[in-house]
PDB file of C-alpha atoms in Angstrom:
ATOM      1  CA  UNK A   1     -49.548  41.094  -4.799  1.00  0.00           C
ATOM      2  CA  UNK A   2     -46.657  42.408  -6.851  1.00  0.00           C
ATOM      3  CA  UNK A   3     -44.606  43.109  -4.014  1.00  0.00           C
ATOM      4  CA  UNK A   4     -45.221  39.501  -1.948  1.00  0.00           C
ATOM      5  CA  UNK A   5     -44.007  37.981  -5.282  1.00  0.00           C
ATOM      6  CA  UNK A   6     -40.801  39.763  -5.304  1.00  0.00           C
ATOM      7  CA  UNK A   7     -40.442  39.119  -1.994  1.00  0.00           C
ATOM      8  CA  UNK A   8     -40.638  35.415  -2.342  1.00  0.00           C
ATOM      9  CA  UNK A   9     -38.245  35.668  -5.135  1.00  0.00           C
ATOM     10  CA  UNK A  10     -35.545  37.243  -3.046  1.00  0.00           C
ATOM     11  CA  UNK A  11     -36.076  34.574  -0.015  1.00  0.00           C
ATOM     12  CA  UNK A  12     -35.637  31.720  -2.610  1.00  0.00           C
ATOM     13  CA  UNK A  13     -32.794  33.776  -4.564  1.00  0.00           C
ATOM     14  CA  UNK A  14     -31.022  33.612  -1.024  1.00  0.00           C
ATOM     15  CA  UNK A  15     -31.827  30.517  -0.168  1.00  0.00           C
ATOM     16  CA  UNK A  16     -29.974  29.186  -3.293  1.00  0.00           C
ATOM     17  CA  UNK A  17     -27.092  31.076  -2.770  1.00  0.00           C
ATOM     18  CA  UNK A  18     -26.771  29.788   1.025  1.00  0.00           C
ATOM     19  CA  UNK A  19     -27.641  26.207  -0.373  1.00  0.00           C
ATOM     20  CA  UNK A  20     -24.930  26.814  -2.736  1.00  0.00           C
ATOM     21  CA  UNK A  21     -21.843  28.321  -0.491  1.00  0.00           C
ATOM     22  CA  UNK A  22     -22.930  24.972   1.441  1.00  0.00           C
ATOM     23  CA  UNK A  23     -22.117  22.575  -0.655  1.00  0.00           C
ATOM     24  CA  UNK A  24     -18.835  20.609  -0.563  1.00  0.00           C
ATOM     25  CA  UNK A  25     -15.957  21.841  -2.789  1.00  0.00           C
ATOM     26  CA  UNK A  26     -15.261  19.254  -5.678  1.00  0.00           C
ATOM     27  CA  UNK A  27     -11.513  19.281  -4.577  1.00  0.00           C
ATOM     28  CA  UNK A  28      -9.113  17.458  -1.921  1.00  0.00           C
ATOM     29  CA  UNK A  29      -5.672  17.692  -1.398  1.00  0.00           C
ATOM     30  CA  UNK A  30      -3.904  17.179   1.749  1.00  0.00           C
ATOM     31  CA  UNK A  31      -1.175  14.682   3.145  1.00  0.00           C
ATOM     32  CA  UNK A  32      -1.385  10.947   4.774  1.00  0.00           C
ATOM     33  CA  UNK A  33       0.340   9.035   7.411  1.00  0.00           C
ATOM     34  CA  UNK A  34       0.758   5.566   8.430  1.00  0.00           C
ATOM     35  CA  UNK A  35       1.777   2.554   8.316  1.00  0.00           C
ATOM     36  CA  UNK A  36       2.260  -0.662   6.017  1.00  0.00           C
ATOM     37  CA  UNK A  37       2.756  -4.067   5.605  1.00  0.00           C
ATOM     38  CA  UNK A  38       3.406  -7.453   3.453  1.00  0.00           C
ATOM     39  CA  UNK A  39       0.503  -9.824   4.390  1.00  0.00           C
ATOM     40  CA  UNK A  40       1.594 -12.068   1.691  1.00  0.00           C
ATOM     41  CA  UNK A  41       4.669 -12.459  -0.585  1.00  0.00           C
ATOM     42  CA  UNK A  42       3.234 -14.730  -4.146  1.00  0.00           C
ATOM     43  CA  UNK A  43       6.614 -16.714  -5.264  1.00  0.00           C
ATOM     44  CA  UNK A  44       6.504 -19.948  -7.593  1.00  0.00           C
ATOM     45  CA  UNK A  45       5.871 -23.474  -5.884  1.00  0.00           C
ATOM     46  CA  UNK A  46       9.182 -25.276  -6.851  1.00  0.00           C
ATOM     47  CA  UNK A  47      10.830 -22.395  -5.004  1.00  0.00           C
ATOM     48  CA  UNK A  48      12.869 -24.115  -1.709  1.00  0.00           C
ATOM     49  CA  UNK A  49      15.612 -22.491   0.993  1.00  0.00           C
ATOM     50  CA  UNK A  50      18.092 -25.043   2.060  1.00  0.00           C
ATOM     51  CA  UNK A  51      15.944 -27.450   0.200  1.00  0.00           C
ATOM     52  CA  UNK A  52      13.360 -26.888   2.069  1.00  0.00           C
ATOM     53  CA  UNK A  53       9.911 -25.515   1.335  1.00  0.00           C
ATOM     54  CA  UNK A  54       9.181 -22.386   1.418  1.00  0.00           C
ATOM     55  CA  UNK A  55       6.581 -19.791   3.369  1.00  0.00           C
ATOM     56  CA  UNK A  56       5.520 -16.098   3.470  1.00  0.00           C
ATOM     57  CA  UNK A  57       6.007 -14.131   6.212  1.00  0.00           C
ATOM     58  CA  UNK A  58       2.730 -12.775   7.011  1.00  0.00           C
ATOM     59  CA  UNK A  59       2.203  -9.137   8.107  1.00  0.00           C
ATOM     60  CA  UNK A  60       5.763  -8.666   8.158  1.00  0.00           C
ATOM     61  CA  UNK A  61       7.928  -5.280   7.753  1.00  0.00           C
ATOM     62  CA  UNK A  62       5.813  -3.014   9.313  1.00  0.00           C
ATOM     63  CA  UNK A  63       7.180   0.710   8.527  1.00  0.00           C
ATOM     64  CA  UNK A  64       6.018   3.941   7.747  1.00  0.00           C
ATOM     65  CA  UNK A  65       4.405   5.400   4.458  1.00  0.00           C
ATOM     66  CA  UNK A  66       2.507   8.563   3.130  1.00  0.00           C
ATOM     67  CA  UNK A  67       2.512  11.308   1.019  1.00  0.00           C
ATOM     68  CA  UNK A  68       0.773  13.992  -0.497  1.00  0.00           C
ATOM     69  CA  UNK A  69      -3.010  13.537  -2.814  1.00  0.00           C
ATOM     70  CA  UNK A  70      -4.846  15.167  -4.384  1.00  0.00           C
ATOM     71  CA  UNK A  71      -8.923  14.632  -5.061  1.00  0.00           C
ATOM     72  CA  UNK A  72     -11.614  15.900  -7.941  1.00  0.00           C
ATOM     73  CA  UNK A  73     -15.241  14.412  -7.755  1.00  0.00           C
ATOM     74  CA  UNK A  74     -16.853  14.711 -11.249  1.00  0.00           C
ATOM     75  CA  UNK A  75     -20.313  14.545  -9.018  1.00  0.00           C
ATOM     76  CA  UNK A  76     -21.849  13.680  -6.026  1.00  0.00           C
ATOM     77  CA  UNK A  77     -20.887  10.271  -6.287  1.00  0.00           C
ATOM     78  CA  UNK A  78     -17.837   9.527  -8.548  1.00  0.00           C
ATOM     79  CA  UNK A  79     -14.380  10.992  -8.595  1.00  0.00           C
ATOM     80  CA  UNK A  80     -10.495  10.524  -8.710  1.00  0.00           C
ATOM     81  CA  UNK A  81      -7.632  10.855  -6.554  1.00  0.00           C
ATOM     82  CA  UNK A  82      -3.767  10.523  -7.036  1.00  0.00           C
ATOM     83  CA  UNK A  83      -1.474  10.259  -4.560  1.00  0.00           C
ATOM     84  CA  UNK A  84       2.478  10.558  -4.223  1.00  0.00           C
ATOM     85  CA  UNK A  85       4.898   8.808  -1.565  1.00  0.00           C
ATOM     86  CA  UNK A  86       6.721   6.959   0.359  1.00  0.00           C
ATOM     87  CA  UNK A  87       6.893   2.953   0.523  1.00  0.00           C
ATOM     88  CA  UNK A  88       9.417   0.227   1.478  1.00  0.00           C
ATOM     89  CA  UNK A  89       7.853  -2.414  -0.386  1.00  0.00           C
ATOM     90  CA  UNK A  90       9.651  -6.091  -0.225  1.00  0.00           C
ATOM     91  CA  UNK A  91       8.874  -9.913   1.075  1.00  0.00           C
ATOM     92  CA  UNK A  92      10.708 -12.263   3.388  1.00  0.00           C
ATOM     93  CA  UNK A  93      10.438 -15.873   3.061  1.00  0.00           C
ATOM     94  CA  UNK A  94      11.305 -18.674   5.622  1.00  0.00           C
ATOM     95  CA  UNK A  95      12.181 -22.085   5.093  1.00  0.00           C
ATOM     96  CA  UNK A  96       9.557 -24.477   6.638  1.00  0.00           C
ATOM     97  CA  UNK A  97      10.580 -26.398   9.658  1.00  0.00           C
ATOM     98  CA  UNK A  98       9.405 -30.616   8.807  1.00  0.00           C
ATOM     99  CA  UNK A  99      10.618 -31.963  11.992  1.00  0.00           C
ATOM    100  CA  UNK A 100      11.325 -31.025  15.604  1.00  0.00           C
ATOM    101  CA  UNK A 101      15.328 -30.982  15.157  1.00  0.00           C
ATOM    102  CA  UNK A 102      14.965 -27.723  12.727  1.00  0.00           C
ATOM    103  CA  UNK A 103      13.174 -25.499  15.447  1.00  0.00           C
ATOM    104  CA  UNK A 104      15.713 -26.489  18.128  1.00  0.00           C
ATOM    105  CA  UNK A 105      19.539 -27.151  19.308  1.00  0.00           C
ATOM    106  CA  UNK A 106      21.233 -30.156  20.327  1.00  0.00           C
ATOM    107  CA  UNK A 107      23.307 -28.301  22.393  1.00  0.00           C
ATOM    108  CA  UNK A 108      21.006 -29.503  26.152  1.00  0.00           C
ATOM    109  CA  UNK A 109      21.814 -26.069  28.099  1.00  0.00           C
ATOM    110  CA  UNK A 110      19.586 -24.523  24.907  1.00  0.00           C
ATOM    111  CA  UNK A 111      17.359 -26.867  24.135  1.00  0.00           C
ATOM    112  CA  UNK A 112      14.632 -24.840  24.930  1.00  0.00           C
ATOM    113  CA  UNK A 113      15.683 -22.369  22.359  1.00  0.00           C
ATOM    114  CA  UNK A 114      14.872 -22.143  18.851  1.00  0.00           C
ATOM    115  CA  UNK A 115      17.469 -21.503  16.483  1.00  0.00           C
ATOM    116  CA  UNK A 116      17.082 -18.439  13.367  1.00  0.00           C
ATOM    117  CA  UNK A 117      14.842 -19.962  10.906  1.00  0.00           C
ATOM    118  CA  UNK A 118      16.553 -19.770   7.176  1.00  0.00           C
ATOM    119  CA  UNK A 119      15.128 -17.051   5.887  1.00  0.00           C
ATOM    120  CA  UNK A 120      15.807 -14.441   3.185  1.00  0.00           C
ATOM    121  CA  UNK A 121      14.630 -10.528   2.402  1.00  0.00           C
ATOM    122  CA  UNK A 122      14.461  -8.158  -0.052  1.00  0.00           C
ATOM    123  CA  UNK A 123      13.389  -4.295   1.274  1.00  0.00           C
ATOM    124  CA  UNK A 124      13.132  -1.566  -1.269  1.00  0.00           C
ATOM    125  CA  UNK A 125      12.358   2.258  -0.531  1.00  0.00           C
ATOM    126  CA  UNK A 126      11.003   3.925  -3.152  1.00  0.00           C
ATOM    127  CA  UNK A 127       8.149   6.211  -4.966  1.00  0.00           C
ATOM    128  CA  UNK A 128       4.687   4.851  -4.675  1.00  0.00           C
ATOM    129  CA  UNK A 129       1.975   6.646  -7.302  1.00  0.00           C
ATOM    130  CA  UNK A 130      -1.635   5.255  -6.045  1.00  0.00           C
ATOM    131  CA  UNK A 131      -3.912   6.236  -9.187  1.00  0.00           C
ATOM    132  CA  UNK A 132      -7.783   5.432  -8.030  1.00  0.00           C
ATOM    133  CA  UNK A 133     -11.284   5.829  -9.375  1.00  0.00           C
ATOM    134  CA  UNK A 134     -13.263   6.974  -6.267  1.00  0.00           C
ATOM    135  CA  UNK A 135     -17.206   6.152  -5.459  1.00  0.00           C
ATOM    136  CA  UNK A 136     -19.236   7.884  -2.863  1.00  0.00           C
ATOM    137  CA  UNK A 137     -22.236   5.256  -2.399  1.00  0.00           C
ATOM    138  CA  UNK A 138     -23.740   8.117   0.349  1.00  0.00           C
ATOM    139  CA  UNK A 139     -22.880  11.036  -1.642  1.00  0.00           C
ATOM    140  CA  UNK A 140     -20.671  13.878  -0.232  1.00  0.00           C
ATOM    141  CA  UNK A 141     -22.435  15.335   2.452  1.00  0.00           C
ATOM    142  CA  UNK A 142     -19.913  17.101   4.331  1.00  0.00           C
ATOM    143  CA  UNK A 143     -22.204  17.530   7.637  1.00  0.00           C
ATOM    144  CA  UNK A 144     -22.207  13.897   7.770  1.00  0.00           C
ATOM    145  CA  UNK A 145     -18.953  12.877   6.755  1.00  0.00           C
ATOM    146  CA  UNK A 146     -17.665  11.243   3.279  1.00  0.00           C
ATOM    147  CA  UNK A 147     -17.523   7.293   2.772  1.00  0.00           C
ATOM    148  CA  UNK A 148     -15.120   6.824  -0.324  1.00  0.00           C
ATOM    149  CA  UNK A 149     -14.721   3.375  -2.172  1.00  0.00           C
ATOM    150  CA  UNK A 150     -10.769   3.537  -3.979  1.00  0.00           C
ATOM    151  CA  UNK A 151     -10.139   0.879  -6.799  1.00  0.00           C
ATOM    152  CA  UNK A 152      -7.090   1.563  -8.913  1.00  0.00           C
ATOM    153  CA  UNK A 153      -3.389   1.018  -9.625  1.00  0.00           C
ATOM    154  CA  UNK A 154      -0.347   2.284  -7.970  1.00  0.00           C
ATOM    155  CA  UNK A 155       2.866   2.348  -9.788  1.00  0.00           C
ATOM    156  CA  UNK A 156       6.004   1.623  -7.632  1.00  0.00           C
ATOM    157  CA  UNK A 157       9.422   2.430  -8.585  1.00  0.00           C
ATOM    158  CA  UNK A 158      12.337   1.481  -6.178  1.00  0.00           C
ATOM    159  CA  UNK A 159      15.165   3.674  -5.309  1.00  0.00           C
ATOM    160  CA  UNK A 160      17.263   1.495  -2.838  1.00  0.00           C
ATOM    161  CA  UNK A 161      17.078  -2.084  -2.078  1.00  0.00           C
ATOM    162  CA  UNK A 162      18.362  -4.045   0.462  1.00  0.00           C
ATOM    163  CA  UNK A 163      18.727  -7.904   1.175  1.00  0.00           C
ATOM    164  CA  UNK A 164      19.076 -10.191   4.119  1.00  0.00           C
ATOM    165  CA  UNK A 165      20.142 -13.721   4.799  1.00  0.00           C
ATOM    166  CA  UNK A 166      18.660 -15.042   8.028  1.00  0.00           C
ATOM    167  CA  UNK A 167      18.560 -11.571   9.287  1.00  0.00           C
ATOM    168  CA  UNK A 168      21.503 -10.661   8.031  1.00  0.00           C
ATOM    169  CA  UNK A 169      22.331  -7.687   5.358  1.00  0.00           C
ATOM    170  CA  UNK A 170      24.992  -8.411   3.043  1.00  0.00           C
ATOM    171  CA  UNK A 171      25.772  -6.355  -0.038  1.00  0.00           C
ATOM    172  CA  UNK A 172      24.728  -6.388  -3.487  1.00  0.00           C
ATOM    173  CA  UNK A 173      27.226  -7.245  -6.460  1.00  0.00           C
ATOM    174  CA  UNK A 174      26.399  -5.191  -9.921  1.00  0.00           C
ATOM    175  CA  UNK A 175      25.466  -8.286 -11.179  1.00  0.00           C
ATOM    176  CA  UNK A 176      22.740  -8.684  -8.744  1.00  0.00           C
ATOM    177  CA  UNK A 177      21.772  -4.930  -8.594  1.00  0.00           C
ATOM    178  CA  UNK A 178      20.793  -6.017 -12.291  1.00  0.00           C
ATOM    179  CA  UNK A 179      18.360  -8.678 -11.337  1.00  0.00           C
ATOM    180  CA  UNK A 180      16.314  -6.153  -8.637  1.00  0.00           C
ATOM    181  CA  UNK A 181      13.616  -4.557 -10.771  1.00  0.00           C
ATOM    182  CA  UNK A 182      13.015  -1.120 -11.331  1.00  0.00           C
ATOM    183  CA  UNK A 183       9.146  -0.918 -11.375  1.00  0.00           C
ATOM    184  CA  UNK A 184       6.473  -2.131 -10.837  1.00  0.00           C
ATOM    185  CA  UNK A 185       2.615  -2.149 -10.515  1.00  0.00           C
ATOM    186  CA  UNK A 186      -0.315  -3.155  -8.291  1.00  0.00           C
ATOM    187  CA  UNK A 187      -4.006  -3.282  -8.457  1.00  0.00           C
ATOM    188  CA  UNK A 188      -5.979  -1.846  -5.651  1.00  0.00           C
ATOM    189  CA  UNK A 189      -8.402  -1.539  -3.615  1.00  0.00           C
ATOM    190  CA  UNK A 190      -9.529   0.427  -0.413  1.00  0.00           C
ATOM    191  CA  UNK A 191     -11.782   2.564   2.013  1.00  0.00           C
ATOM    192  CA  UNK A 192     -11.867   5.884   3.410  1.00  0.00           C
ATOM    193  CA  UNK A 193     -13.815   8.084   5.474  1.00  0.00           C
ATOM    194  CA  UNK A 194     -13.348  11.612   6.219  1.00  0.00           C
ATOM    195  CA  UNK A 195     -15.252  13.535   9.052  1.00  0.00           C
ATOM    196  CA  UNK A 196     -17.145  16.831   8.698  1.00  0.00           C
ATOM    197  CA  UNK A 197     -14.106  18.609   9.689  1.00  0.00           C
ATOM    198  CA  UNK A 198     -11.537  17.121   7.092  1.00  0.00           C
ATOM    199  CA  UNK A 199      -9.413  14.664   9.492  1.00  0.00           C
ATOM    200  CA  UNK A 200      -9.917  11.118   7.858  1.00  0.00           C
ATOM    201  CA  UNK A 201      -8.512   7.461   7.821  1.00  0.00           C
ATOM    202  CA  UNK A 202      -8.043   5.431   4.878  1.00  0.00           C
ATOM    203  CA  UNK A 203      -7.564   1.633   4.235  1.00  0.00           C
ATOM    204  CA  UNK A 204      -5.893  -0.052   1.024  1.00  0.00           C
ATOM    205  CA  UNK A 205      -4.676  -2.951   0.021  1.00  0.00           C
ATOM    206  CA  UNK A 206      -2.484  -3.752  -3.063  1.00  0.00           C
ATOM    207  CA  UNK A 207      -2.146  -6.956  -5.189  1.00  0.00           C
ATOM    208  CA  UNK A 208       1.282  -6.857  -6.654  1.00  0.00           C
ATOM    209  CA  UNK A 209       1.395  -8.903  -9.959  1.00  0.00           C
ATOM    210  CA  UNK A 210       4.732  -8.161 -11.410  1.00  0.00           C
ATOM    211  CA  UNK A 211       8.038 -10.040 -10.665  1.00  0.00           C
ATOM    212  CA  UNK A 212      10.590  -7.904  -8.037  1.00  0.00           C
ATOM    213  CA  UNK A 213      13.218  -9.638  -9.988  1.00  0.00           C
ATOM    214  CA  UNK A 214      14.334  -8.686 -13.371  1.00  0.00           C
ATOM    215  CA  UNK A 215      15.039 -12.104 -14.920  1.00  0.00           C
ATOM    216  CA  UNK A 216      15.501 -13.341 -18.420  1.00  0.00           C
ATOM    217  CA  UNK A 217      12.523 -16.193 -19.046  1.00  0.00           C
ATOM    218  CA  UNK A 218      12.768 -19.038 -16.739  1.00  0.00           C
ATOM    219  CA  UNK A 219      15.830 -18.156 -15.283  1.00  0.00           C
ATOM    220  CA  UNK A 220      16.123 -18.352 -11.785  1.00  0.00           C
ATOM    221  CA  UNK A 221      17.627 -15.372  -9.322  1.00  0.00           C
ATOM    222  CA  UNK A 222      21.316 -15.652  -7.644  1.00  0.00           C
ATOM    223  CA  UNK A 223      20.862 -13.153  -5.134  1.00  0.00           C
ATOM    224  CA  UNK A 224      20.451 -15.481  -2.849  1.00  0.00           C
ATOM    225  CA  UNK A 225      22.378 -18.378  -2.867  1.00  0.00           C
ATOM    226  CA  UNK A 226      20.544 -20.195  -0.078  1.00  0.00           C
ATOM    227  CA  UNK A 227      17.378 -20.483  -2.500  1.00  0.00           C
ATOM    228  CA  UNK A 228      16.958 -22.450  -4.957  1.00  0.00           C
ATOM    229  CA  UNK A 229      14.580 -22.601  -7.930  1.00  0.00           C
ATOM    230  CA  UNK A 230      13.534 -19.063  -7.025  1.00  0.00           C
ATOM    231  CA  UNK A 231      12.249 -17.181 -10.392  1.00  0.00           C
ATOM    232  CA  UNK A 232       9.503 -14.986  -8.602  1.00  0.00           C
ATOM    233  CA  UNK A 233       8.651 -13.161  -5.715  1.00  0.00           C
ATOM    234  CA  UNK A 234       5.071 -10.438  -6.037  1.00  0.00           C
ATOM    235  CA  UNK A 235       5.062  -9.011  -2.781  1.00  0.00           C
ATOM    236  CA  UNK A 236       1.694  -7.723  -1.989  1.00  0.00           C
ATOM    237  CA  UNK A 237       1.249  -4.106   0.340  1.00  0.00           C
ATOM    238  CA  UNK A 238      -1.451  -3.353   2.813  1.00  0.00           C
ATOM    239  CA  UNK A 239      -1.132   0.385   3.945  1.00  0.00           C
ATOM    240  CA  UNK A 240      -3.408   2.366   6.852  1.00  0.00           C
ATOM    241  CA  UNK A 241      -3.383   5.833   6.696  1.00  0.00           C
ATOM    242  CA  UNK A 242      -4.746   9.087   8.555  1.00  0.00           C
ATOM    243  CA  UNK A 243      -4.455  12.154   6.607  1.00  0.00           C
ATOM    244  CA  UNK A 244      -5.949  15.658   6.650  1.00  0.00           C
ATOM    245  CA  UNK A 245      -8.066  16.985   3.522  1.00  0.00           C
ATOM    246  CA  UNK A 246      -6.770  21.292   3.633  1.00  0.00           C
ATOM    247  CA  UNK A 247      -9.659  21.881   1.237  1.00  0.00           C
ATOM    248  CA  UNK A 248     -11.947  21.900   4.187  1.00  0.00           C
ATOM    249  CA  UNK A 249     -10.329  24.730   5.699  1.00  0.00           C
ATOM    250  CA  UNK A 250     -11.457  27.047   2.563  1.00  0.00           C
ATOM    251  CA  UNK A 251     -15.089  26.218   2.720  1.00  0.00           C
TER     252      UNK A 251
END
């Protein structure tokens, strides 16, 4: 009897430590890939170009971003992540067209083209710091893949910045260099999932709610001397990413 006792010990002591080397490793790091956008650009109402009113380019400025992360779940179904890269983060805005003569020439040999819609843009490069509280509603069951649920911030702090008139760059005086802010910050929100294996895709969108001009209360920018009334532009970044988690190659 003695010895079919210790030998259901052992088969449960083993079990545990198979159960155990099974279980998935409370850290992530790895790097992501992808690309982002501006699907919306908030700027104040009175705001016009060529006294006209004005409109966000949706989904515009597509361009690359990632970086490198780094993950810790406290448990089975709540963690943190924080991430370090690349984004060109900026807006363009178009005057709107109120009658037919705006979208076309009078020139009759191209009348059936439509002329550049006034428009300006503001593209900054620079260091993006996502900071997110992560939920696993499924758990983290490696053998059937990770569903993570980001909320968060994400610093941003520009290092160039570049501006356009109708398409076209022109440079930036010191006095305007002085109006382009140096930082700023976004809520967010997003989605992930990662595969047994470690290759995943992630989804996050951030709501920008501080100014990309550094002005003095109520005064309005002179970057741009097409636009009038302009005090604020919050451009707003939607980034898709594939990325690789390495801790899944120690388990």
């Amino acid at each position: 009897m003695t010895r079919i006792k210790k030998t259901l010990m052992a088969g449960v002591l083993v079990c545990t430590a198979l159960n155990a080397q099974a279980e998935v490793s409370p850290f992530g790091f790895g790097a992501k890939l992808g690309g982002s956008v501006t699907p919306y650009a908030g700027s104040n109402c009175e705001a016009k170009i060529n006294s006209k009113e004005i409109k966000c380019k949706y989904f515009d400025n597509l361009f690359v971003c990632g970086g490198l992360y780094g993950e810790y779940a406290f448990n089975d179904y709540v963690g943190g992540e924080i991430q370090i890269g690349y984004l060109r983060q900026g807006f363009t805005l178009e005057a709107q067209a109120d009658n037919a003569s705006d979208t076309k020439t009078s020139d009759t040999k191209t009348d059936d083209k439509k002329t550049a819609v006034p428009s300006i843009t503001m593209l900054s490069h620079g260091l993006h710091v996502p900071i997110s509280l992560c939920v696993y509603p499924l758990g983290r069951q490696q053998e059937q893949g990770i569903l993570k649920i980001m909320l968060g911030g994400a610093p941003y702090m520009p290092l160039s910045t570049t501006c356009k008139k109708s398409g076209e760059n022109f440079d930036l005086t010191d006095d305007h260099k002085k109006e382009v802010a140096g930082f700023s910050l976004a809520a967010t929100a997003g989605v992930a999932y990662e595969l047994p294996f470690g290759l995943f895709i992630d989804i996050k969108y951030g709501f920008n709610f501080m100014n990309s001009f550094d002005l003095a209360s109520d005064k309005s920018q002179t970057i741009f001397s097409d636009a009038t009334d302009l005090k604020q532009a919050k451009p707003h970044h939607l980034t898709v990413n594939a990325g690789y988690n390495l801790a899944s190659l120690f388990l």
